CSV table of C-alpha atoms in Angstrom, one decimal:
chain,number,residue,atom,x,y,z
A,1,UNK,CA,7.8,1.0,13.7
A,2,UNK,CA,10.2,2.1,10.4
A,3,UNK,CA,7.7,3.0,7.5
A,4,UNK,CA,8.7,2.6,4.1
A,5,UNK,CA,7.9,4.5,0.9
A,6,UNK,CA,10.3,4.2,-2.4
A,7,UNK,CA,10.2,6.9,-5.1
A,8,UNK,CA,12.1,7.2,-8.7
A,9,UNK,CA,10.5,4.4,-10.4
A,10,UNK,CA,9.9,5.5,-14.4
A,11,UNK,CA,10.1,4.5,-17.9
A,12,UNK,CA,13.8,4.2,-19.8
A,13,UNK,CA,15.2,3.0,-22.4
A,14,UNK,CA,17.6,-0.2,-22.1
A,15,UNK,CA,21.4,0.9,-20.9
A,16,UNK,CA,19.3,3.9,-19.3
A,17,UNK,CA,20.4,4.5,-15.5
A,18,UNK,CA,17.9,5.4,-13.0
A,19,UNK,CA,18.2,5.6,-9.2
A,20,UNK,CA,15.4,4.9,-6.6
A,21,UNK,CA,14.7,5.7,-3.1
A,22,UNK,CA,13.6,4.4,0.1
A,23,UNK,CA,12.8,7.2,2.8
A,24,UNK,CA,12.1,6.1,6.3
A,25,UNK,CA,10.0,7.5,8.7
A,26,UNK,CA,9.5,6.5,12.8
A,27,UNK,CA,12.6,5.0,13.0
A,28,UNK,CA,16.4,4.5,11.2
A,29,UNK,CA,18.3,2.5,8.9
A,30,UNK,CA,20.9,1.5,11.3
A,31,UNK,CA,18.5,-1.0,13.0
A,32,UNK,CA,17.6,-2.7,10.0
A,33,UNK,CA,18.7,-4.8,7.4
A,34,UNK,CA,17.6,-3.2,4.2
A,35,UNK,CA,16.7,-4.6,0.6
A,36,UNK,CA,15.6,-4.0,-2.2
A,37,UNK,CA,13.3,-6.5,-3.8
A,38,UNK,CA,11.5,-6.7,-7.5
A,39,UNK,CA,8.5,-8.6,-8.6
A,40,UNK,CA,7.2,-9.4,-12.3
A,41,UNK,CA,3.7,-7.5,-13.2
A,42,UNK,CA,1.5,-10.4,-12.8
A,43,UNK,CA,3.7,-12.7,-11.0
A,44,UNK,CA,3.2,-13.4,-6.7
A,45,UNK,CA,6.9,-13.9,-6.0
A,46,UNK,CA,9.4,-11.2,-4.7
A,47,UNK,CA,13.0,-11.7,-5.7
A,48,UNK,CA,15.9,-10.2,-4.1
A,49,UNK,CA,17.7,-7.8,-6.0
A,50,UNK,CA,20.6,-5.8,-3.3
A,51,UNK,CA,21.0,-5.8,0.7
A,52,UNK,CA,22.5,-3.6,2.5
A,53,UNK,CA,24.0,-4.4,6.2
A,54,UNK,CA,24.0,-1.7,9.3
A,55,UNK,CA,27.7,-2.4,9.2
A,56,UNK,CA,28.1,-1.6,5.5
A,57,UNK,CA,28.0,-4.9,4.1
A,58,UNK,CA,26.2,-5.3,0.7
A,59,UNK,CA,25.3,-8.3,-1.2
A,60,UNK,CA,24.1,-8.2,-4.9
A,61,UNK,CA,21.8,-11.0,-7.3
A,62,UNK,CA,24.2,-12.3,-9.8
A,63,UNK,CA,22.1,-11.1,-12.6
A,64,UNK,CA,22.5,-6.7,-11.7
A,65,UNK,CA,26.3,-7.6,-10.1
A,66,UNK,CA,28.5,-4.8,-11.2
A,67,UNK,CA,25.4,-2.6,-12.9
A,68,UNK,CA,23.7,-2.1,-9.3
A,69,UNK,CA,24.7,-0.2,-6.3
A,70,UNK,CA,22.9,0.4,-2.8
A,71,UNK,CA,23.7,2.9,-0.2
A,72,UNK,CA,22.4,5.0,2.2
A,73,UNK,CA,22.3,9.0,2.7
A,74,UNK,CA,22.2,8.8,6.6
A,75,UNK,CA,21.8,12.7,6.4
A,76,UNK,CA,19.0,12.0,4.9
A,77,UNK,CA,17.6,8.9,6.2
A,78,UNK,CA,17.1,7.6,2.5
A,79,UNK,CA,18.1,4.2,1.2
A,80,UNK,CA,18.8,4.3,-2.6
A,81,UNK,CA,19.0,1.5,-5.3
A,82,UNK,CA,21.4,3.1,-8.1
A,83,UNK,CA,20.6,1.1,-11.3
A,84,UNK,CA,23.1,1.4,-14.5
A,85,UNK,CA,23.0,-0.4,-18.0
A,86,UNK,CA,19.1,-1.7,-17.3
A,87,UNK,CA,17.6,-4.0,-19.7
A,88,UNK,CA,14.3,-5.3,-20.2
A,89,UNK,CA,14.4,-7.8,-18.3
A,90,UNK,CA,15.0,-5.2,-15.1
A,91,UNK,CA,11.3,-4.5,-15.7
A,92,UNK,CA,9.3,-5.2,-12.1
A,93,UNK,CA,7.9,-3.5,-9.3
A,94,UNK,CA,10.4,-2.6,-7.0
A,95,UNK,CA,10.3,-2.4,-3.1
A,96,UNK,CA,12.3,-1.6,-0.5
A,97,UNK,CA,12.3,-3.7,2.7
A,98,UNK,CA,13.4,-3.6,6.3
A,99,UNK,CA,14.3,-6.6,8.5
A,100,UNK,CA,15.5,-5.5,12.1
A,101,UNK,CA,19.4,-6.5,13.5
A,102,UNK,CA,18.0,-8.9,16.0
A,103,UNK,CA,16.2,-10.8,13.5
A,104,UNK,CA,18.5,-11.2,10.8
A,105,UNK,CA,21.7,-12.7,12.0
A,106,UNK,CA,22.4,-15.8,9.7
A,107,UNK,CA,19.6,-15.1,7.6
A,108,UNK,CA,20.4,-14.4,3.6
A,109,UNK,CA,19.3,-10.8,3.4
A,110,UNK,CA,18.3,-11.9,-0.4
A,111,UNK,CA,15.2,-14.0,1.1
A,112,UNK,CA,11.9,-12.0,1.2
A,113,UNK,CA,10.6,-14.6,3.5
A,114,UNK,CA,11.6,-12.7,6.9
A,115,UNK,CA,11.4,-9.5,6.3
A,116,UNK,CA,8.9,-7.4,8.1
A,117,UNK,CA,8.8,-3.8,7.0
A,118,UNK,CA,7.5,-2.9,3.1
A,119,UNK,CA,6.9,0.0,0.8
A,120,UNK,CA,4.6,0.5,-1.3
A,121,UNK,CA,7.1,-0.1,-4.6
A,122,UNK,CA,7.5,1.9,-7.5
A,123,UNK,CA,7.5,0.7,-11.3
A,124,UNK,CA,10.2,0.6,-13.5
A,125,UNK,CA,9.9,0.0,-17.1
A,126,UNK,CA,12.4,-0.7,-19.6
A,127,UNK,CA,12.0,-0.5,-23.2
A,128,UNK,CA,14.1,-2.3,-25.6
């Protein structure tokens, strides 16, 4: 089974840019459906933030459209979330997330609910 752990996270100041990553371990990205997911300090819920297919198909929340990119360094094996113009409001926990092929087909890679592989997440702050 694919393990998880995401890196990067820090503290920047809003319109700052900062890119995190998602190293795998066990297994690789092209079996999976990969996200990346944020969640409010104090708050339960996980919201999608970017998905990335096996075939190369991406799909972006409204709110970072056109400040947020995701791609993978298959060299590498590392999943990366590259984050541009932040604002406060980008402040959360951040995880990465993998849902294998064979479960995902119809499902909207934005849903948390499915997915079966998690990092630990890593903390970005934005100050104003």
């Amino acid at each position: 089974h694919v393990q998880l752990m995401e890196s990067g996270g820090g503290s920047v100041q809003a319109g700052g840019s900062l890119t995190l990553s998602c190293i795998a371990s066990g297994d690789s990205f092209n079996r999976y459906l990969m996200a990346w997911f944020r969640q409010t300090p104090g708050k339960e819920e996980r919201v999608g933030v970017a998905s990335l297919e096996s075939d190369g198909d991406t799909r972006y929340a409204e709110y970072v459209m056109g400040r947020f990119n995701v791609f993978i360094e298959d060299a590498k094996n590392i999943f990366s979330l590259q984050m541009t113009n932040l604002s406060p409001d980008d402040t959360a926990t951040y995880y990465c997330a993998a849902l294998p092929n064979n479960m995902a087909a119809g499902w909207n890679p934005l849903n948390p609910n499915r997915y079966r592989y998690w990092g630990q997440g890593t903390q970005v702050t934005v100050s104003s």
